[in-house]
PDB file of C-alpha atoms in Angstrom:
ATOM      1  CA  UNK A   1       0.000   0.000   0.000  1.00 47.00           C
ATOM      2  CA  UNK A   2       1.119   3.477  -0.838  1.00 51.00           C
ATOM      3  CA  UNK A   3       1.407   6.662   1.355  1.00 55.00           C
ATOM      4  CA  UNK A   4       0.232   9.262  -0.460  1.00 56.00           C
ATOM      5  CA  UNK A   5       1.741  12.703   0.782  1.00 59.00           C
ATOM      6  CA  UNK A   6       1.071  16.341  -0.340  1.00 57.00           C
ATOM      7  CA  UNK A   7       0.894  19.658   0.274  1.00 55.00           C
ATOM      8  CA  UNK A   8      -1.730  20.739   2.113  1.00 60.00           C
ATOM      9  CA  UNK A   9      -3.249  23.498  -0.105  1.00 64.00           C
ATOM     10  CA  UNK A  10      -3.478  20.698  -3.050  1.00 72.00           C
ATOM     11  CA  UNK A  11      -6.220  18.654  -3.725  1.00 77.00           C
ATOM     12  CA  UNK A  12      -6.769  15.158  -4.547  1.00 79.00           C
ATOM     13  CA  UNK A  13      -8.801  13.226  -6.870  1.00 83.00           C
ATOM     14  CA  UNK A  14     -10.012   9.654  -5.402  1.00 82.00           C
ATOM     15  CA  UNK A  15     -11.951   7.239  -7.704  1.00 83.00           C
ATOM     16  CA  UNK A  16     -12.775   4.097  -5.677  1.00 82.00           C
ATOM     17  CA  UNK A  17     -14.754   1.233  -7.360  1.00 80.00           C
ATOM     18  CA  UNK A  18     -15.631  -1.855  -7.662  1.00 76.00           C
ATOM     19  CA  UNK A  19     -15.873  -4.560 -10.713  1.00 72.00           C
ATOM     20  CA  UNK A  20     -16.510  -8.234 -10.939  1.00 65.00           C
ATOM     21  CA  UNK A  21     -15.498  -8.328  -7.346  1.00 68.00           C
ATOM     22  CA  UNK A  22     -12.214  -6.450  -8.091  1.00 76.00           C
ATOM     23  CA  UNK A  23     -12.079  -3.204  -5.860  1.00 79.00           C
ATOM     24  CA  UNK A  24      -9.281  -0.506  -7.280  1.00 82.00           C
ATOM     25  CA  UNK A  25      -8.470   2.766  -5.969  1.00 84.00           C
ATOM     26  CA  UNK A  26      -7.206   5.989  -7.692  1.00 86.00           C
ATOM     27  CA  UNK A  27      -5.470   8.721  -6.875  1.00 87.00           C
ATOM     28  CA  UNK A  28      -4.951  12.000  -8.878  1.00 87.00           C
ATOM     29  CA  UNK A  29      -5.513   9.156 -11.943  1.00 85.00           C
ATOM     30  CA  UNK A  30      -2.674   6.962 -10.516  1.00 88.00           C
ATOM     31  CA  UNK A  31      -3.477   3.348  -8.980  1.00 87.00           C
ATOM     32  CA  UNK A  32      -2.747   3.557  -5.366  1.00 85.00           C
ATOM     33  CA  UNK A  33      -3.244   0.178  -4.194  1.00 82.00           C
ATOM     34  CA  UNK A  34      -3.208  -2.070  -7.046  1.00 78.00           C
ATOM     35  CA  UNK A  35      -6.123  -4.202  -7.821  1.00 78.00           C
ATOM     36  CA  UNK A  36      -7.794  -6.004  -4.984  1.00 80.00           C
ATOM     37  CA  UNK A  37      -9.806  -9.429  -5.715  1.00 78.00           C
ATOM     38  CA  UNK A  38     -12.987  -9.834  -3.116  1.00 71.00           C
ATOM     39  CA  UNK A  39     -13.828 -12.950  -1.789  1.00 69.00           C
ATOM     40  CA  UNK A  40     -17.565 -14.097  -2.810  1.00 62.00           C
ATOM     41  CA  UNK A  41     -19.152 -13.266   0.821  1.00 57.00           C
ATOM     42  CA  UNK A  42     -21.917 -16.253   1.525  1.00 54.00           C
ATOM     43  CA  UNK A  43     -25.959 -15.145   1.262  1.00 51.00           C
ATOM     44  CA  UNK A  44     -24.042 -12.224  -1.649  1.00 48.00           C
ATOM     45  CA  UNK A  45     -26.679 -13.078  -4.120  1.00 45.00           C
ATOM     46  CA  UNK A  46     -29.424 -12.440  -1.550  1.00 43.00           C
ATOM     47  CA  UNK A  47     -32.265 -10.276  -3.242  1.00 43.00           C
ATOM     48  CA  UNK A  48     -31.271  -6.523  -2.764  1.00 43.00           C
ATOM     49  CA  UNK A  49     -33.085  -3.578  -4.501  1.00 42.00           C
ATOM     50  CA  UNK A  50     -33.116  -0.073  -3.381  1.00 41.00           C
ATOM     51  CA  UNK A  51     -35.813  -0.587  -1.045  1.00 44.00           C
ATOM     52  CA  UNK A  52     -34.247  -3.451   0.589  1.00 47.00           C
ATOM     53  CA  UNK A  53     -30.816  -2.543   0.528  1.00 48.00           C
ATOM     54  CA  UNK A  54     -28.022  -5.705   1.538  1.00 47.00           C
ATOM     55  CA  UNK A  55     -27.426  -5.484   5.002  1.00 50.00           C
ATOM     56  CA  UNK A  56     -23.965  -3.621   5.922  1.00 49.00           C
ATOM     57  CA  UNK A  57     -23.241  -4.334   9.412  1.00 50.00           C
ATOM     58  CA  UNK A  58     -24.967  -1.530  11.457  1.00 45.00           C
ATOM     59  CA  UNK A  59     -23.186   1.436   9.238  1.00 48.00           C
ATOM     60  CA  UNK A  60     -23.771   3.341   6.119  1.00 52.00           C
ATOM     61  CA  UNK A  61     -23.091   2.414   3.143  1.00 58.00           C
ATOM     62  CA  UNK A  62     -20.358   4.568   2.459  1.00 63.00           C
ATOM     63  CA  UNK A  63     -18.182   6.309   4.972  1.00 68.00           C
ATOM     64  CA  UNK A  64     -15.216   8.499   4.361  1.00 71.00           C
ATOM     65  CA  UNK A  65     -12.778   8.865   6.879  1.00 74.00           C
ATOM     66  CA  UNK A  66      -8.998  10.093   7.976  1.00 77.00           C
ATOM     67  CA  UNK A  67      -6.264   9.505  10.674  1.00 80.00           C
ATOM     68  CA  UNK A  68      -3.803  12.454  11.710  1.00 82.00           C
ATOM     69  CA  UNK A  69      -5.175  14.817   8.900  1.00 78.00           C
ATOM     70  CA  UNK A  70      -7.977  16.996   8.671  1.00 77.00           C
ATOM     71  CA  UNK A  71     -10.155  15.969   5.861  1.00 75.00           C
ATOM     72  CA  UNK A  72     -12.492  18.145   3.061  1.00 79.00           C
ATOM     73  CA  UNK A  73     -14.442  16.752   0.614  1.00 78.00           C
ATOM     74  CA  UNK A  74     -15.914  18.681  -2.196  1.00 79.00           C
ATOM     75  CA  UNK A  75     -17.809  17.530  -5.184  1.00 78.00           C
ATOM     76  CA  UNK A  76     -18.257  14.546  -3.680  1.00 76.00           C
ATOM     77  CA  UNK A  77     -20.524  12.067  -5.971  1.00 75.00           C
ATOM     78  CA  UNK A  78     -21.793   8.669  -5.609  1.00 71.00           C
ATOM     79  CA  UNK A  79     -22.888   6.075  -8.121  1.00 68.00           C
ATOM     80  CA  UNK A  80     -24.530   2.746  -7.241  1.00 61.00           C
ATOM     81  CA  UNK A  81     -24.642   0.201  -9.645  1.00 58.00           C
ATOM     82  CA  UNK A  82     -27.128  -3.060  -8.196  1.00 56.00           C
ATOM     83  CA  UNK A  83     -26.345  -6.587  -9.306  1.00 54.00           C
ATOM     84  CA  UNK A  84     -29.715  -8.719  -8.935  1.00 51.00           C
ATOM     85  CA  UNK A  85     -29.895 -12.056  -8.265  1.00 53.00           C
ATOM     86  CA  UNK A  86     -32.496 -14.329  -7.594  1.00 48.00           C
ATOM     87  CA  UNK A  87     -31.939 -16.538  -4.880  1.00 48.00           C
ATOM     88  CA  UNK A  88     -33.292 -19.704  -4.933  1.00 50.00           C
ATOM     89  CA  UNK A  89     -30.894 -21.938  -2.997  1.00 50.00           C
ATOM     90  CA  UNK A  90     -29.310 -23.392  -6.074  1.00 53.00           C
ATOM     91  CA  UNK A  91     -26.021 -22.543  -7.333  1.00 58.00           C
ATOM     92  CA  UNK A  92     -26.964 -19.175  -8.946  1.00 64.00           C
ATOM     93  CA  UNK A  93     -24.815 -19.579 -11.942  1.00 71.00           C
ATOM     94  CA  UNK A  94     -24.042 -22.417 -13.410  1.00 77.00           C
ATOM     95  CA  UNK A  95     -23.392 -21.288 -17.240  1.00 82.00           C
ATOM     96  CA  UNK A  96     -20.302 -18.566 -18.421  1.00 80.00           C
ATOM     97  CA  UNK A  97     -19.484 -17.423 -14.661  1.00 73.00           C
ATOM     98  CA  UNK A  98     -17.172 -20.251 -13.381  1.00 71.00           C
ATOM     99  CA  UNK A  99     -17.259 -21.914 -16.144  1.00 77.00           C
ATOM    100  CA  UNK A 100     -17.287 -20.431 -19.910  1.00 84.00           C
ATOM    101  CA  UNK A 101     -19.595 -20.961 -22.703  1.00 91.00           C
ATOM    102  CA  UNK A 102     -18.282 -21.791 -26.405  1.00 92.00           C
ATOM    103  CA  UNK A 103     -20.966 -20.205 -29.010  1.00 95.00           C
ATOM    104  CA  UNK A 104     -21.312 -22.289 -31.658  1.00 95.00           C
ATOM    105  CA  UNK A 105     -22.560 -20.728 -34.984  1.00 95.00           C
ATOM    106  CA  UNK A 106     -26.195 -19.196 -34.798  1.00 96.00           C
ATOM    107  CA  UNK A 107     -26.113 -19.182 -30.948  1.00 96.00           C
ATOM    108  CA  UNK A 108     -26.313 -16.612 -28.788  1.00 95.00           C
ATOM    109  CA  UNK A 109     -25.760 -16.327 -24.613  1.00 93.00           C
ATOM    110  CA  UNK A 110     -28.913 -13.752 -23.519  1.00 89.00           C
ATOM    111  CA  UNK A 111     -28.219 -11.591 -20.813  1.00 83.00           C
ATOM    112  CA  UNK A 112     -31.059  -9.806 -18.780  1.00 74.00           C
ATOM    113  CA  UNK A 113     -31.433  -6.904 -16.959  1.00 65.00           C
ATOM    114  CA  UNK A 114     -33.811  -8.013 -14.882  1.00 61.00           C
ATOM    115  CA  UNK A 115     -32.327 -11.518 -12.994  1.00 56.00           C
ATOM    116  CA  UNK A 116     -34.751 -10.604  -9.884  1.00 56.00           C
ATOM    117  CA  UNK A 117     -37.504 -11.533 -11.710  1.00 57.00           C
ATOM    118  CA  UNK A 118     -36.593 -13.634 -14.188  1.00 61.00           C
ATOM    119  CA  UNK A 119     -33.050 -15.853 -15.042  1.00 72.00           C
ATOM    120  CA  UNK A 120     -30.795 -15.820 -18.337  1.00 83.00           C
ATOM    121  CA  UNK A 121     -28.799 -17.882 -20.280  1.00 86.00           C
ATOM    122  CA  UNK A 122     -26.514 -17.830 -17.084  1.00 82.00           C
ATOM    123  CA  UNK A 123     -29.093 -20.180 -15.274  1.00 81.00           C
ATOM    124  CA  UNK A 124     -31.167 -21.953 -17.714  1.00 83.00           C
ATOM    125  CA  UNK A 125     -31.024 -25.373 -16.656  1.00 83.00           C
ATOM    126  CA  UNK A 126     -31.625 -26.494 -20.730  1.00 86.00           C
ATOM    127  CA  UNK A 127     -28.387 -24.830 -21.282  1.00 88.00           C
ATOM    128  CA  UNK A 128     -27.143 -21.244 -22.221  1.00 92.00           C
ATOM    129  CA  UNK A 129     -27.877 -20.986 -25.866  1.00 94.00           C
ATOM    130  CA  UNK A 130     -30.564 -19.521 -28.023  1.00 94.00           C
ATOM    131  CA  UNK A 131     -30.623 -20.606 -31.647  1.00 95.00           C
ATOM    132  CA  UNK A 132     -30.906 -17.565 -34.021  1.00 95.00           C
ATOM    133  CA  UNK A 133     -34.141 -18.796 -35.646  1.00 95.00           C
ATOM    134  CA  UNK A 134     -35.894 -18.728 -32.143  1.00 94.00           C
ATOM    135  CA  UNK A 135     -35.014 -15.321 -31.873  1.00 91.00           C
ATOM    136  CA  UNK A 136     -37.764 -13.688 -33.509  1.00 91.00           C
ATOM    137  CA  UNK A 137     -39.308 -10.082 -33.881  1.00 89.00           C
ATOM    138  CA  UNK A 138     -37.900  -6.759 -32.351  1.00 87.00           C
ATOM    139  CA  UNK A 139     -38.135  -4.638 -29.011  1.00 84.00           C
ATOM    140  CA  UNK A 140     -40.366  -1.963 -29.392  1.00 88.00           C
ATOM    141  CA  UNK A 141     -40.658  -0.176 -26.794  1.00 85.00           C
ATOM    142  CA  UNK A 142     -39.031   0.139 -23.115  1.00 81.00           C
ATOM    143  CA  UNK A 143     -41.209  -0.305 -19.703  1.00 78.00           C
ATOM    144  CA  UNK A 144     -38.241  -1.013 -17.058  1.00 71.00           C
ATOM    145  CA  UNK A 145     -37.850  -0.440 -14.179  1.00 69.00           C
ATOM    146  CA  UNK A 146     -41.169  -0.327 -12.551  1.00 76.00           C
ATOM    147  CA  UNK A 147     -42.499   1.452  -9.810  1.00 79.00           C
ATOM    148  CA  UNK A 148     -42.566  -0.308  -6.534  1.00 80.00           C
ATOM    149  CA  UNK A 149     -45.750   0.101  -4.801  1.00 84.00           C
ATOM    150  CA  UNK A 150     -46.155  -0.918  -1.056  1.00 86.00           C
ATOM    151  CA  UNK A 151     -49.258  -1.423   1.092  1.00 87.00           C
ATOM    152  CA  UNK A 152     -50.975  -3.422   3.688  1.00 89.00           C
ATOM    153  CA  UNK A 153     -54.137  -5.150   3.038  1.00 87.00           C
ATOM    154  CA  UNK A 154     -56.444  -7.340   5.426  1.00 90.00           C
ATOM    155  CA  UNK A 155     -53.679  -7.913   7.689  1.00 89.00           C
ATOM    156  CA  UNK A 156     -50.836  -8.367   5.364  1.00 89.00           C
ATOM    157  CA  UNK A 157     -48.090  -6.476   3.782  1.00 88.00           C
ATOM    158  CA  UNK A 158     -47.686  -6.299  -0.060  1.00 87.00           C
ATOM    159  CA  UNK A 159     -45.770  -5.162  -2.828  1.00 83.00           C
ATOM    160  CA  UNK A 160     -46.654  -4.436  -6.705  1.00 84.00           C
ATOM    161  CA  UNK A 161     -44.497  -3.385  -9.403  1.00 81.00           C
ATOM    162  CA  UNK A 162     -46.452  -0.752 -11.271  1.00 84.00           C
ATOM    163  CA  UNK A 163     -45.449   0.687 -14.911  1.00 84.00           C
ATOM    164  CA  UNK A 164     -43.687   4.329 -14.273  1.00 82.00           C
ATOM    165  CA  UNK A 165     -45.426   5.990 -17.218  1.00 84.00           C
ATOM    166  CA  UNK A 166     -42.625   8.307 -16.710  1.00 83.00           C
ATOM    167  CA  UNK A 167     -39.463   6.117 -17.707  1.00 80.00           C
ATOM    168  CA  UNK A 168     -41.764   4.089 -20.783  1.00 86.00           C
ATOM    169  CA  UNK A 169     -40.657   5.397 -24.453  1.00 87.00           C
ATOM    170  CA  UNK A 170     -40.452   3.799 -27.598  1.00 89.00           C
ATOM    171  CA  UNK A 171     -37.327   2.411 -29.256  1.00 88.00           C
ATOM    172  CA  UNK A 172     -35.911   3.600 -32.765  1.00 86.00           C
TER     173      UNK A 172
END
């Protein structure tokens, strides 16, 4: 690990991010740690959405912090990027994660955007290809992500996903 030292009217510029369970860390565009592989933490692919956020040991999600230095941050900004997975009990990927896929001609591996509700060609149990011929007609229009809607009703909580008229549009 490096030190990083300088002067004290200066500024810094610190990217931090994770990737395929690689973390990284940049400073002033210069990698100050070197790449990092995470382990694969047990109960990871546990449902998470923004309402129901993984669970992150009693803290925030994101804390800055310094030892023997006063700290400023400016123009600080924050992207989260959620990886859904549905959790069924069953090893969640069996197909091009561990263990990689050779396409064969015609064949595609479909990836979703939506594995909380529904699995691609990473899970399918009938294997990870779709023959081009069963690939048929075009995407029209976009309706994802949908609003989540809670309530309680006789007794019992609930949850709907409604369409967010604001976010559909049609596709070129």
């Amino acid at each position: 690990m490096r030190t990083w030292e300088q002067p004290r009217e200066e500024s810094w510029r610190l990217l931090v991010g994770i990737v395929d369970r690689q973390l990284f860390v940049l400073v002033n565009g210069t990698e100050a740690i070197g790449t990092v592989d995470l382990p694969v933490v047990a109960g990871s692919q546990a449902r998470a959405s923004l309402h129901r956020p993984l669970p992150v040991g009693g803290r925030g999600p994101v804390s800055l912090g310094a030892r023997g230095a006063d700290l400023v941050v400016s123009r600080l900004r924050l992207a989260r990027d959620i990886h859904y997975v549905g959790d069924d009990g069953r090893e969640p990927f069996p197909h091009g994660i561990r263990h990689p896929v050779e396409l064969g001609p015609d064949e595609f591996f479909v990836l979703g955007d939506n594995s909380t509700n529904s699995y691609d060609s990473r899970c399918w149990k009938a294997g990870p290809t779709v023959q081009r011929d069963l690939l048929v007609g075009k995407a029209f229009f976009v309706h994802l992500p949908s609003r989540v809607v809670q309530g309680r009703l006789l007794g019992r909580d609930w949850n709907a996903q409604l369409p967010d008229w604001q976010r559909i549009h049609w596709l070129p």
